[in-house]
Tab-separated table of C-alpha atoms and ligand atoms in Angstrom:
chain	number	residue	atom	x	y	z
A	1	MET	CA	-1.232	-144.820	-173.831
A	2	LEU	CA	0.689	-143.924	-172.007
A	3	ASP	CA	2.168	-147.584	-171.694
A	4	GLU	CA	2.822	-146.948	-174.735
A	5	VAL	CA	4.763	-143.042	-174.817
A	6	ARG	CA	7.161	-144.945	-171.471
A	7	ARG	CA	7.839	-147.978	-172.978
A	8	ARG	CA	9.313	-146.667	-176.441
A	9	LEU	CA	11.278	-144.064	-173.898
A	10	HIS	CA	13.361	-146.709	-172.851
A	11	PRO	CA	16.793	-145.117	-172.209
A	12	ARG	CA	18.694	-146.617	-175.466
A	13	ARG	CA	14.557	-145.380	-177.676
A	14	LEU	CA	16.202	-142.101	-176.407
A	15	ARG	CA	18.196	-140.175	-178.665
A	16	SER	CA	20.536	-138.143	-177.149
A	17	THR	CA	20.527	-134.324	-178.967
A	18	GLY	CA	23.450	-131.685	-178.718
A	19	ARG	CA	21.467	-129.778	-177.161
A	20	ARG	CA	20.287	-132.498	-174.379
A	21	ALA	CA	23.678	-133.057	-173.615
A	22	LYS	CA	24.619	-130.267	-172.495
A	23	GLN	CA	21.486	-129.328	-170.312
A	24	ALA	CA	22.163	-133.325	-168.679
A	25	LEU	CA	26.081	-131.988	-168.497
A	26	ARG	CA	24.320	-128.977	-166.601
A	27	LYS	CA	22.641	-131.160	-164.054
A	28	ALA	CA	25.186	-132.731	-163.540
A	29	GLY	CA	27.124	-130.507	-163.274
A	30	LEU	CA	30.365	-131.116	-165.415
A	31	ALA	CA	29.769	-127.978	-167.471
A	32	PRO	CA	29.104	-124.430	-165.945
A	33	ALA	CA	25.649	-123.307	-165.941
A	34	GLY	CA	25.521	-119.750	-167.029
A	35	PRO	CA	26.092	-117.511	-170.444
A	36	VAL	CA	29.904	-117.158	-170.466
A	37	TYR	CA	30.424	-114.271	-172.328
A	38	GLY	CA	29.211	-113.178	-169.185
A	39	ARG	CA	31.981	-115.020	-167.032
A	40	LEU	CA	35.068	-113.808	-169.398
A	41	ALA	CA	34.012	-110.187	-168.899
A	42	ASP	CA	32.972	-110.910	-165.375
A	43	ALA	CA	36.558	-112.401	-165.153
A	44	GLY	CA	38.793	-109.962	-167.432
A	45	ARG	CA	37.550	-107.279	-164.833
A	46	ALA	CA	38.716	-109.214	-161.904
A	47	VAL	CA	41.752	-109.278	-163.307
A	48	PRO	CA	44.572	-106.706	-161.320
A	49	ILE	CA	46.199	-103.905	-163.954
A	50	PRO	CA	48.010	-101.579	-162.100
A	51	PRO	CA	45.932	-98.016	-162.284
A	52	LYS	CA	47.890	-96.866	-165.093
A	53	ALA	CA	47.643	-100.197	-167.419
A	54	ARG	CA	44.147	-99.867	-167.393
A	55	VAL	CA	43.524	-96.394	-168.340
A	56	LEU	CA	45.819	-97.232	-171.432
A	57	LEU	CA	43.849	-100.068	-172.039
A	58	SER	CA	40.551	-98.678	-171.480
A	59	THR	CA	41.152	-95.035	-173.423
A	60	VAL	CA	43.247	-96.407	-176.431
A	61	LEU	CA	44.088	-100.688	-177.230
A	62	LEU	CA	40.711	-101.379	-176.125
A	63	ARG	CA	38.736	-98.487	-178.860
A	64	ARG	CA	37.946	-98.693	-182.234
A	65	PRO	CA	40.461	-95.441	-183.545
A	66	GLY	CA	38.041	-93.156	-185.084
A	67	HIS	CA	34.210	-91.527	-184.994
A	68	ILE	CA	31.781	-93.229	-185.650
A	69	THR	CA	27.615	-92.066	-186.292
A	70	VAL	CA	24.963	-94.180	-184.194
A	71	PRO	CA	21.079	-93.654	-184.343
A	72	ILE	CA	20.404	-92.075	-181.468
A	73	ASP	CA	17.337	-94.515	-180.141
A	74	ARG	CA	20.285	-96.804	-180.087
A	75	LEU	CA	21.544	-95.390	-178.036
A	76	LEU	CA	20.657	-97.473	-173.697
A	77	LEU	CA	21.120	-95.746	-170.451
A	78	GLY	CA	24.735	-96.724	-168.843
A	79	ALA	CA	27.721	-95.943	-166.231
A	80	GLN	CA	26.128	-94.243	-163.406
A	81	GLY	CA	27.416	-92.485	-160.490
A	82	GLY	CA	31.447	-93.930	-161.625
A	83	TRP	CA	29.687	-97.379	-161.621
A	84	THR	CA	29.071	-99.286	-164.042
A	85	ALA	CA	25.786	-100.174	-165.681
A	86	ARG	CA	25.247	-103.389	-164.068
A	87	GLU	CA	26.517	-102.399	-161.308
A	88	PHE	CA	24.821	-99.184	-160.602
A	89	ALA	CA	21.272	-101.386	-161.481
A	90	GLU	CA	23.057	-104.002	-158.878
A	91	ARG	CA	23.598	-101.222	-155.807
A	92	THR	CA	19.922	-99.368	-157.042
A	93	ASP	CA	18.034	-102.731	-157.261
A	94	ASP	CA	17.007	-101.489	-160.803
A	95	LEU	CA	17.428	-104.744	-163.555
A	96	LEU	CA	16.034	-103.214	-166.375
A	97	TRP	CA	18.767	-99.395	-165.697
A	98	PRO	CA	20.556	-100.515	-168.933
A	99	SER	CA	17.738	-101.526	-171.349
A	100	THR	CA	16.198	-98.160	-171.084
A	101	ARG	CA	16.660	-95.532	-174.364
A	102	LEU	CA	18.016	-92.560	-173.979
A	103	ILE	CA	15.335	-90.962	-175.012
A	104	ASP	CA	13.591	-92.131	-172.695
A	105	GLY	CA	15.333	-91.812	-169.826
A	106	PRO	CA	16.212	-88.855	-166.981
A	107	HIS	CA	18.220	-86.564	-168.936
A	108	VAL	CA	15.798	-85.841	-171.644
A	109	ASP	CA	12.951	-85.678	-170.006
A	110	LEU	CA	14.165	-82.713	-167.633
A	111	LEU	CA	15.248	-81.749	-170.975
A	112	ARG	CA	11.987	-81.463	-171.820
A	113	ARG	CA	10.228	-79.590	-168.590
A	114	THR	CA	9.646	-76.417	-168.468
A	115	ASP	CA	11.355	-74.128	-165.731
A	116	PRO	CA	10.858	-76.747	-163.554
A	117	SER	CA	11.062	-75.838	-159.629
A	118	ASP	CA	14.073	-77.171	-156.871
A	119	GLU	CA	10.744	-79.342	-156.392
A	120	GLU	CA	9.975	-80.674	-159.733
A	121	ILE	CA	13.457	-81.280	-160.169
A	122	LEU	CA	13.704	-83.195	-156.779
A	123	ALA	CA	11.461	-85.624	-158.229
A	124	SER	CA	11.652	-84.931	-161.541
A	125	PRO	CA	13.570	-89.003	-162.538
A	126	TYR	CA	17.416	-87.291	-163.406
A	127	GLY	CA	17.308	-85.293	-159.445
A	128	ARG	CA	15.834	-90.185	-158.541
A	129	LEU	CA	18.924	-90.637	-160.041
A	130	ALA	CA	20.759	-88.301	-158.703
A	131	ARG	CA	18.988	-89.547	-154.829
A	132	ARG	CA	20.345	-93.277	-156.138
A	133	CYS	CA	22.866	-92.664	-156.450
A	134	ILE	CA	24.005	-91.038	-153.929
A	135	ASP	CA	21.723	-93.202	-152.160
A	136	ALA	CA	23.987	-96.110	-152.754
A	137	GLY	CA	27.592	-94.914	-151.692
A	138	GLY	CA	28.260	-92.084	-154.033
A	139	HIS	CA	27.242	-89.044	-155.338
A	140	TYR	CA	26.737	-87.200	-158.767
A	141	PHE	CA	28.510	-84.658	-160.126
A	142	GLY	CA	30.527	-84.402	-157.160
A	143	ALA	CA	26.287	-84.128	-155.833
A	144	ARG	CA	25.881	-85.352	-151.965
A	145	ASP	CA	22.682	-83.778	-151.182
A	146	ASP	CA	19.751	-81.598	-152.745
A	147	ALA	CA	20.830	-78.553	-153.333
A	148	GLY	CA	24.044	-80.273	-155.373
A	149	ILE	CA	21.496	-81.937	-156.932
A	150	VAL	CA	18.692	-79.001	-157.875
A	151	ALA	CA	22.482	-77.455	-158.867
A	152	GLY	CA	23.582	-80.115	-161.070
A	153	ALA	CA	19.717	-79.687	-162.479
A	154	ARG	CA	20.179	-76.171	-163.379
A	155	SER	CA	23.240	-76.099	-164.903
A	156	LEU	CA	22.343	-79.104	-167.458
A	157	LEU	CA	18.844	-77.054	-167.660
A	158	SER	CA	21.556	-74.300	-168.843
A	159	GLY	CA	22.818	-76.306	-171.638
A	160	GLU	CA	26.340	-77.099	-169.382
A	161	PRO	CA	27.730	-80.452	-170.759
A	162	ARG	CA	29.207	-81.924	-167.586
A	163	GLU	CA	30.487	-84.990	-168.973
A	164	ARG	CA	33.123	-81.943	-170.308
A	165	ARG	CA	36.346	-83.129	-169.185
A	166	PRO	CA	39.349	-81.590	-170.882
A	167	GLN	CA	42.272	-83.635	-171.847
A	168	GLN	CA	45.820	-83.339	-171.883
A	169	SER	CA	45.884	-82.219	-175.751
A	170	GLY	CA	42.514	-79.503	-174.791
A	171	ARG	CA	40.528	-81.154	-176.728
A	172	LEU	CA	37.169	-82.712	-174.989
A	173	ASP	CA	36.822	-86.996	-174.072
A	174	PRO	CA	34.783	-88.215	-177.228
A	175	ILE	CA	30.919	-89.762	-176.486
A	176	LEU	CA	32.191	-93.882	-175.276
A	177	VAL	CA	29.601	-95.814	-175.980
A	178	ALA	CA	29.963	-99.954	-175.615
A	179	PRO	CA	28.628	-102.127	-178.371
A	180	ILE	CA	25.840	-104.415	-176.377
A	181	ARG	CA	26.543	-108.287	-177.677
A	182	GLY	CA	23.322	-110.054	-179.640
A	183	SER	CA	22.448	-106.649	-181.245
A	184	ASP	CA	22.178	-103.398	-182.879
A	185	HIS	CA	22.484	-100.957	-179.915
A	186	TYR	CA	24.923	-99.820	-177.256
A	187	GLN	CA	25.540	-98.478	-174.158
A	188	VAL	CA	26.324	-94.889	-173.317
A	189	LEU	CA	29.503	-95.710	-170.756
A	190	ASP	CA	30.534	-91.676	-170.744
A	191	GLY	CA	28.134	-88.487	-172.446
A	192	HIS	CA	24.602	-88.817	-171.387
A	193	HIS	CA	24.742	-85.377	-170.740
A	194	ARG	CA	25.670	-84.577	-174.275
A	195	LEU	CA	22.937	-87.197	-175.602
A	196	ALA	CA	20.319	-86.228	-173.771
A	197	HIS	CA	20.530	-82.112	-175.063
A	198	ALA	CA	21.478	-83.839	-178.989
A	199	ALA	CA	18.339	-86.323	-178.481
A	200	VAL	CA	16.147	-82.124	-177.609
A	201	ARG	CA	17.228	-80.774	-180.221
A	202	GLY	CA	16.146	-83.012	-183.106
A	203	GLU	CA	19.396	-84.315	-184.152
A	204	THR	CA	18.500	-87.867	-185.078
A	205	THR	CA	22.706	-89.253	-185.201
A	206	ALA	CA	25.277	-88.940	-182.513
A	207	ARG	CA	28.902	-89.520	-183.037
A	208	VAL	CA	30.668	-91.594	-180.641
A	209	VAL	CA	33.474	-93.319	-179.582
A	210	THR	CA	33.159	-96.763	-179.634
A	211	LYS	CA	34.861	-99.866	-177.345
A	212	TRP	CA	36.176	-102.851	-179.859
A	213	LEU	CA	34.472	-105.161	-176.766
A	214	PRO	CA	30.423	-105.445	-176.180
A	215	VAL	CA	28.505	-105.815	-172.886
A	216	THR	CA	25.918	-107.234	-172.415
A	217	THR	CA	22.765	-106.214	-169.685
A	218	PRO	CA	21.467	-107.398	-166.882
A	219	LEU	CA	18.182	-108.018	-168.121
A	220	GLN	CA	20.499	-110.776	-171.015
A	221	ASP	CA	22.666	-112.279	-168.737
A	222	LEU	CA	19.373	-113.393	-166.298
A	223	LEU	CA	17.296	-114.932	-169.803
A	224	LEU	CA	20.500	-116.260	-170.516
A	225	ARG	CA	20.900	-117.895	-167.946
A	226	MET	CA	17.381	-119.071	-167.137
A	227	SER	CA	17.768	-122.966	-166.860
A	228	TRP	CA	14.259	-123.768	-168.845
A	229	LEU	CA	15.941	-121.481	-172.092
A	230	ASP	CA	19.686	-123.522	-171.474
A	231	GLY	CA	21.347	-120.885	-172.861
A	232	THR	CA	18.842	-119.798	-175.511
A	233	LYS	CA	18.571	-116.388	-176.950
A	234	GLU	CA	14.874	-117.414	-177.040
A	235	LEU	CA	11.869	-115.993	-174.970
A	236	TYR	CA	9.054	-118.047	-173.714
A	237	GLN	CA	6.855	-115.370	-173.080
A	238	PRO	CA	7.733	-112.516	-174.454
A	239	ILE	CA	8.909	-109.233	-173.141
A	240	GLU	CA	9.899	-105.693	-174.564
A	241	ALA	CA	13.393	-104.648	-174.162
A	242	PRO	CA	14.905	-103.236	-176.602
A	243	GLU	CA	18.242	-104.740	-177.054
A	244	LEU	CA	16.337	-108.659	-176.979
A	245	GLU	CA	15.120	-107.289	-180.446
A	246	GLN	CA	17.589	-108.365	-182.768
A	247	SER	CA	18.132	-112.102	-181.869
A	248	TRP	CA	15.875	-112.857	-179.126
A	249	THR	CA	13.423	-115.501	-180.315
A	250	THR	CA	9.768	-115.556	-179.020
A	251	VAL	CA	8.929	-118.383	-179.290
A	252	ARG	CA	5.865	-118.391	-177.411
A	253	ARG	CA	2.940	-115.823	-178.369
A	254	CYS	CA	0.336	-116.116	-175.239
A	255	THR	CA	-2.023	-113.489	-176.125
A	256	ASP	CA	-4.335	-116.232	-177.630
A	257	ARG	CA	-4.135	-118.274	-174.614
A	258	LEU	CA	-5.739	-115.519	-172.274
A	259	GLU	CA	-7.217	-114.107	-175.372
A	260	LYS	CA	-9.427	-117.537	-175.461
A	261	MET	CA	-9.302	-117.898	-171.213
A	262	THR	CA	-10.618	-114.333	-169.931
A	263	LYS	CA	-12.699	-115.021	-172.106
A	264	LEU	CA	-14.359	-118.437	-170.878
A	265	LEU	CA	-13.835	-116.890	-167.310
A	266	ALA	CA	-16.270	-113.425	-168.843
A	267	GLU	CA	-18.785	-115.790	-170.141
A	268	ARG	CA	-18.384	-118.067	-166.620
A	269	GLY	CA	-18.772	-114.970	-164.899
A	270	ILE	CA	-15.663	-116.813	-162.409
A	271	THR	CA	-13.197	-113.829	-160.887
A	272	GLY	CA	-11.301	-114.687	-157.526
A	273	SER	CA	-7.855	-116.175	-157.253
A	274	TYR	CA	-5.184	-117.558	-159.948
A	275	LEU	CA	-2.178	-119.631	-159.769
A	276	ASP	CA	-0.403	-120.506	-162.901
A	277	VAL	CA	1.998	-123.650	-162.185
A	278	ALA	CA	5.064	-123.382	-163.747
A	279	SER	CA	4.837	-119.687	-164.251
A	280	CYS	CA	8.672	-119.141	-165.948
A	281	TYR	CA	8.937	-115.248	-164.973
A	282	GLY	CA	5.275	-114.342	-165.421
A	283	TRP	CA	3.659	-113.271	-168.255
A	284	PHE	CA	0.795	-115.150	-167.572
A	285	VAL	CA	0.534	-114.427	-163.844
A	286	ALA	CA	1.481	-110.078	-164.943
A	287	GLU	CA	-1.722	-110.295	-167.447
A	288	MET	CA	-4.855	-112.215	-165.491
A	289	GLY	CA	-3.800	-109.709	-162.307
A	290	ARG	CA	-4.636	-107.366	-164.645
A	291	THR	CA	-7.913	-109.182	-165.676
A	292	GLY	CA	-9.012	-108.271	-162.521
A	293	LEU	CA	-7.720	-112.169	-160.292
A	294	ASP	CA	-5.050	-112.217	-157.479
A	295	ALA	CA	-2.837	-113.548	-159.555
A	296	GLN	CA	0.068	-115.715	-158.173
A	297	GLY	CA	2.603	-117.831	-159.655
A	298	LEU	CA	4.646	-120.980	-159.072
A	299	GLU	CA	8.323	-122.036	-160.908
A	300	ARG	CA	11.480	-123.826	-160.171
A	301	ASP	CA	13.935	-121.749	-161.369
A	302	PRO	CA	14.612	-118.789	-158.656
A	303	LEU	CA	15.718	-116.356	-161.466
A	304	ALA	CA	12.305	-115.862	-162.443
A	305	VAL	CA	11.296	-114.049	-159.512
A	306	PRO	CA	13.881	-110.769	-160.539
A	307	LEU	CA	13.150	-111.358	-164.129
A	308	GLY	CA	8.571	-110.843	-163.478
A	309	ARG	CA	9.677	-108.071	-161.077
A	310	ALA	CA	11.434	-106.431	-163.041
A	311	THR	CA	9.449	-106.734	-166.806
A	312	TYR	CA	6.301	-106.786	-165.147
A	313	GLY	CA	6.178	-105.395	-161.795
A	314	LEU	CA	5.420	-108.479	-159.738
A	315	ARG	CA	5.351	-107.533	-156.494
A	316	GLU	CA	7.494	-109.052	-154.154
A	317	GLY	CA	6.141	-112.869	-153.316
A	318	GLN	CA	4.112	-113.146	-156.441
A	319	ILE	CA	6.193	-116.177	-157.648
A	320	GLY	CA	6.590	-119.005	-154.627
A	321	THR	CA	9.819	-121.513	-156.042
A	322	GLY	CA	9.653	-125.157	-155.384
A	323	ASP	CA	9.011	-128.082	-157.113
A	324	ALA	CA	5.376	-127.765	-159.112
A	325	VAL	CA	4.708	-131.185	-157.295
A	326	GLU	CA	5.871	-130.796	-153.770
A	327	LEU	CA	4.291	-127.591	-152.994
A	328	LEU	CA	1.169	-128.739	-154.485
A	329	ALA	CA	1.407	-132.139	-152.884
A	330	TYR	CA	2.043	-129.804	-149.507
A	331	SER	CA	-0.438	-127.100	-149.652
A	332	ASP	CA	-4.900	-127.557	-149.509
A	333	ARG	CA	-5.022	-123.814	-150.885
A	334	VAL	CA	-7.495	-123.996	-153.516
A	335	TYR	CA	-7.120	-121.080	-155.758
A	336	ASP	CA	-10.663	-120.636	-158.282
A	337	VAL	CA	-7.934	-120.237	-161.117
A	338	VAL	CA	-5.475	-122.856	-161.365
A	339	SER	CA	-3.039	-123.108	-164.886
A	340	CYS	CA	-0.693	-125.484	-166.096
A	341	PHE	CA	0.990	-124.740	-169.484
A	342	SER	CA	2.917	-127.068	-171.442
A	343	LEU	CA	4.210	-129.435	-167.954
A	344	LEU	CA	2.812	-131.875	-168.525
A	345	HIS	CA	4.614	-133.378	-171.188
A	346	HIS	CA	7.747	-133.741	-169.477
A	347	PHE	CA	5.943	-136.058	-166.362
A	348	VAL	CA	4.343	-138.004	-170.048
A	349	LEU	CA	8.088	-138.844	-170.556
A	350	GLY	CA	8.539	-139.369	-166.994
A	351	ARG	CA	11.338	-136.481	-166.412
A	352	GLY	CA	8.677	-135.518	-163.347
A	353	SER	CA	9.591	-136.683	-160.177
A	354	VAL	CA	6.049	-138.224	-160.741
A	355	GLY	CA	3.713	-139.360	-162.409
A	356	PRO	CA	1.959	-137.462	-165.152
A	357	GLU	CA	-1.150	-139.416	-163.677
A	358	ALA	CA	-0.832	-138.457	-160.070
A	359	LEU	CA	0.315	-134.125	-161.251
A	360	VAL	CA	-3.149	-133.856	-162.547
A	361	LYS	CA	-4.471	-135.235	-159.311
A	362	LEU	CA	-2.583	-132.860	-157.844
A	363	LEU	CA	-3.590	-130.164	-159.543
A	364	ASP	CA	-7.149	-131.213	-159.887
A	365	ARG	CA	-7.014	-130.993	-156.188
A	366	ALA	CA	-5.481	-127.352	-156.160
A	367	THR	CA	-8.577	-126.431	-158.466
A	368	GLY	CA	-11.354	-124.296	-156.960
A	369	LYS	CA	-13.375	-123.747	-160.630
A	370	VAL	CA	-11.317	-124.196	-164.176
A	371	LEU	CA	-8.273	-125.376	-164.560
A	372	PHE	CA	-6.292	-124.541	-167.903
A	373	LEU	CA	-4.347	-126.940	-169.037
A	374	ASP	CA	-2.405	-127.623	-172.346
A	375	THR	CA	0.714	-129.474	-172.885
A	376	GLY	CA	2.832	-130.881	-175.947
A	377	GLN	CA	1.277	-133.077	-178.752
A	378	GLU	CA	2.276	-135.859	-181.210
A	379	ASN	CA	2.119	-133.880	-184.004
A	380	GLU	CA	4.988	-131.623	-183.019
A	381	ALA	CA	7.806	-133.240	-184.861
A	382	TRP	CA	10.069	-133.142	-181.571
A	383	PHE	CA	7.501	-135.364	-180.582
A	384	ARG	CA	6.245	-137.066	-182.622
A	385	THR	CA	7.857	-140.292	-181.630
A	386	SER	CA	8.443	-140.147	-177.794
A	387	LEU	CA	4.514	-139.065	-177.865
A	388	GLU	CA	3.211	-140.433	-180.572
A	389	GLY	CA	-0.650	-140.534	-179.336
A	390	TRP	CA	-0.764	-138.014	-177.052
A	391	ASN	CA	-2.398	-135.598	-178.718
A	392	ALA	CA	-6.676	-133.459	-178.366
A	393	GLY	CA	-8.142	-136.808	-177.819
A	394	THR	CA	-6.124	-138.988	-175.660
A	395	ILE	CA	-5.346	-136.008	-173.524
A	396	ALA	CA	-9.167	-134.855	-172.530
A	397	ASP	CA	-9.562	-138.358	-172.361
A	398	PHE	CA	-6.694	-138.566	-170.467
A	399	LEU	CA	-8.234	-135.272	-168.597
A	400	ARG	CA	-11.337	-136.750	-168.186
A	401	ARG	CA	-9.980	-139.954	-166.225
A	402	HIS	CA	-7.460	-138.609	-163.851
A	403	THR	CA	-8.973	-135.709	-162.629
A	404	THR	CA	-12.763	-134.919	-161.061
A	405	PHE	CA	-13.546	-133.005	-163.313
A	406	GLY	CA	-17.611	-131.977	-164.107
A	407	GLU	CA	-17.032	-130.203	-167.420
A	408	ILE	CA	-13.993	-130.222	-170.270
A	409	ILE	CA	-13.525	-127.689	-173.360
A	410	ASP	CA	-11.676	-128.508	-176.381
A	411	LEU	CA	-10.422	-124.467	-176.791
A	412	GLY	CA	-8.289	-125.316	-179.731
A	413	PRO	CA	-4.883	-124.787	-180.901
A	414	ASP	CA	-2.479	-122.324	-180.056
A	415	ASP	CA	-0.762	-119.754	-182.528
A	416	ASP	CA	2.754	-120.804	-182.050
A	417	ALA	CA	3.155	-123.194	-185.075
A	418	ARG	CA	5.495	-119.648	-186.855
A	419	PRO	CA	8.669	-120.308	-188.267
A	420	PRO	CA	10.694	-120.847	-187.131
A	421	TYR	CA	8.901	-123.747	-184.844
A	422	ALA	CA	6.312	-123.678	-187.468
A	423	ASP	CA	6.211	-127.729	-187.466
A	424	ASN	CA	5.377	-126.932	-183.519
A	425	TYR	CA	3.667	-126.295	-181.026
A	426	GLY	CA	-0.044	-126.269	-181.725
A	427	ARG	CA	-1.332	-127.672	-178.268
A	428	HIS	CA	-4.748	-127.379	-177.498
A	429	LEU	CA	-6.217	-124.912	-174.449
A	430	PHE	CA	-8.498	-127.361	-172.626
A	431	ALA	CA	-10.519	-125.652	-169.666
A	432	CYS	CA	-11.855	-128.021	-167.707
A	433	ILE	CA	-14.793	-127.181	-165.263
A	434	ARG	CA	-15.980	-127.881	-162.040
A	435	THR	CA	-20.032	-128.709	-162.813
B	1	SAM	C1	8.335	-124.837	-170.659
B	1	SAM	S1	8.252	-123.427	-169.795
B	1	SAM	C2	6.380	-122.819	-169.948
B	1	SAM	C3	6.169	-121.623	-169.164
B	1	SAM	C4	4.599	-121.455	-169.558
B	1	SAM	N1	3.615	-122.482	-168.760
B	1	SAM	C5	4.183	-121.029	-170.625
B	1	SAM	O1	3.351	-121.427	-171.197
B	1	SAM	O2	4.955	-119.921	-171.541
B	1	SAM	C6	8.308	-125.147	-168.800
B	1	SAM	C7	7.688	-124.110	-167.923
B	1	SAM	O3	7.905	-125.008	-166.622
B	1	SAM	C8	9.040	-125.297	-165.496
B	1	SAM	N2	9.378	-126.241	-164.228
B	1	SAM	C9	9.599	-127.740	-165.251
B	1	SAM	N3	9.246	-128.864	-164.161
B	1	SAM	C10	9.427	-127.342	-163.546
B	1	SAM	C11	8.718	-127.797	-162.036
B	1	SAM	N4	9.463	-129.695	-161.330
B	1	SAM	N5	8.066	-127.100	-160.844
B	1	SAM	C12	7.973	-126.238	-161.178
B	1	SAM	N6	8.261	-125.014	-162.641
B	1	SAM	C13	8.702	-126.306	-163.308
B	1	SAM	C14	10.266	-125.062	-166.257
B	1	SAM	O4	11.963	-124.153	-165.126
B	1	SAM	C15	10.227	-123.342	-167.298
B	1	SAM	O5	9.735	-122.339	-166.133
């Protein structure tokens, strides 16, 4: 069957879709990698503009005239300590700072505390925010030590709006926000303290001035740069973040496969170590870790590492990066449980460095007790021709012939054949068990 698939994959027969052509150009270095918008914005920031002109640009030309009313729960944390939200996130290694709702942030947290002690203030998220600004080489509204942090926090608690600076006209600076690209949320550029007071007073909307040009968050940028997602607004595994809610599609639900795996492991009393091969940013690593397995991932795209650490709290080193074939071939380590999802068909389609038989042999060798595997199949619209004959029956047969497992169980199809991918997925999950 595989020979037939390979015959049909002769280059002349390969249909070059727009996406694949784009991918090929990127891989050949002929098209730039990463999101175009982010690069343009960065280039814009790097243009040497005299300070006066930059202020004029920022305060007059780049702002929409007048105020707009926005729901406070659509405002995300932004600029701190004189740095943009992105700079602050980078300097303090907190990728998700600009993905955090203002109402869940440190300013609101402080205002909700009743009569906090100095120690409590310093240990609170607000105290830690100020400390992070200082440790990153700056200050927090002039505070450069613990005494300054506590004094500042107390003035916020007393109701003094910290960011208000009288303009030359005598009027107060407006609360300034920027729309977040691909999202109905806004990033706060100036006014966190005033907005936090409004939220704690129970107000649900705020009058703000907004910039014309949208910003992107570091989380959006990293996702758009992941090689597998290829600049599409897609999440291959679930990530919860406010600015992804409107335009990002979660392609794979993952929970259905997790449930099947954990059920089988519980029934068989299997515990111990776990490796997810081609782990993406590590949803399965995090979830299997939560069930008590000593979980690790292996992924070719290095961006999976910061994404997994920020979004799922994975430990440093929990996802190893590199080519699965090379890493498995050079390691003798055996894991009690191994999974490999949606990788095998790329080898069947001739896109791997070895054939599919060699890949499953490596997975077999790395597995102590059970291997979970799924692969693209012929029932999917995008593989109807290229994977003709590659279905649950032939896949099970392939696994029986090319591995040493005593039991191969078909745990049934996934639940991902839903719009916009109603004609795709429905991949069967196989458990290959040592007996
Ligand atoms: C279709 S995604 C599947 C992600 C994940 N296994 C899942 O099902 O949720 C394929 C993933 O495999 C990774 N990948 C592709 N080829 C690889 C290789 N040779 N070694 C390691 N990772 C690879 C890609 O970067 C991508 O994250």
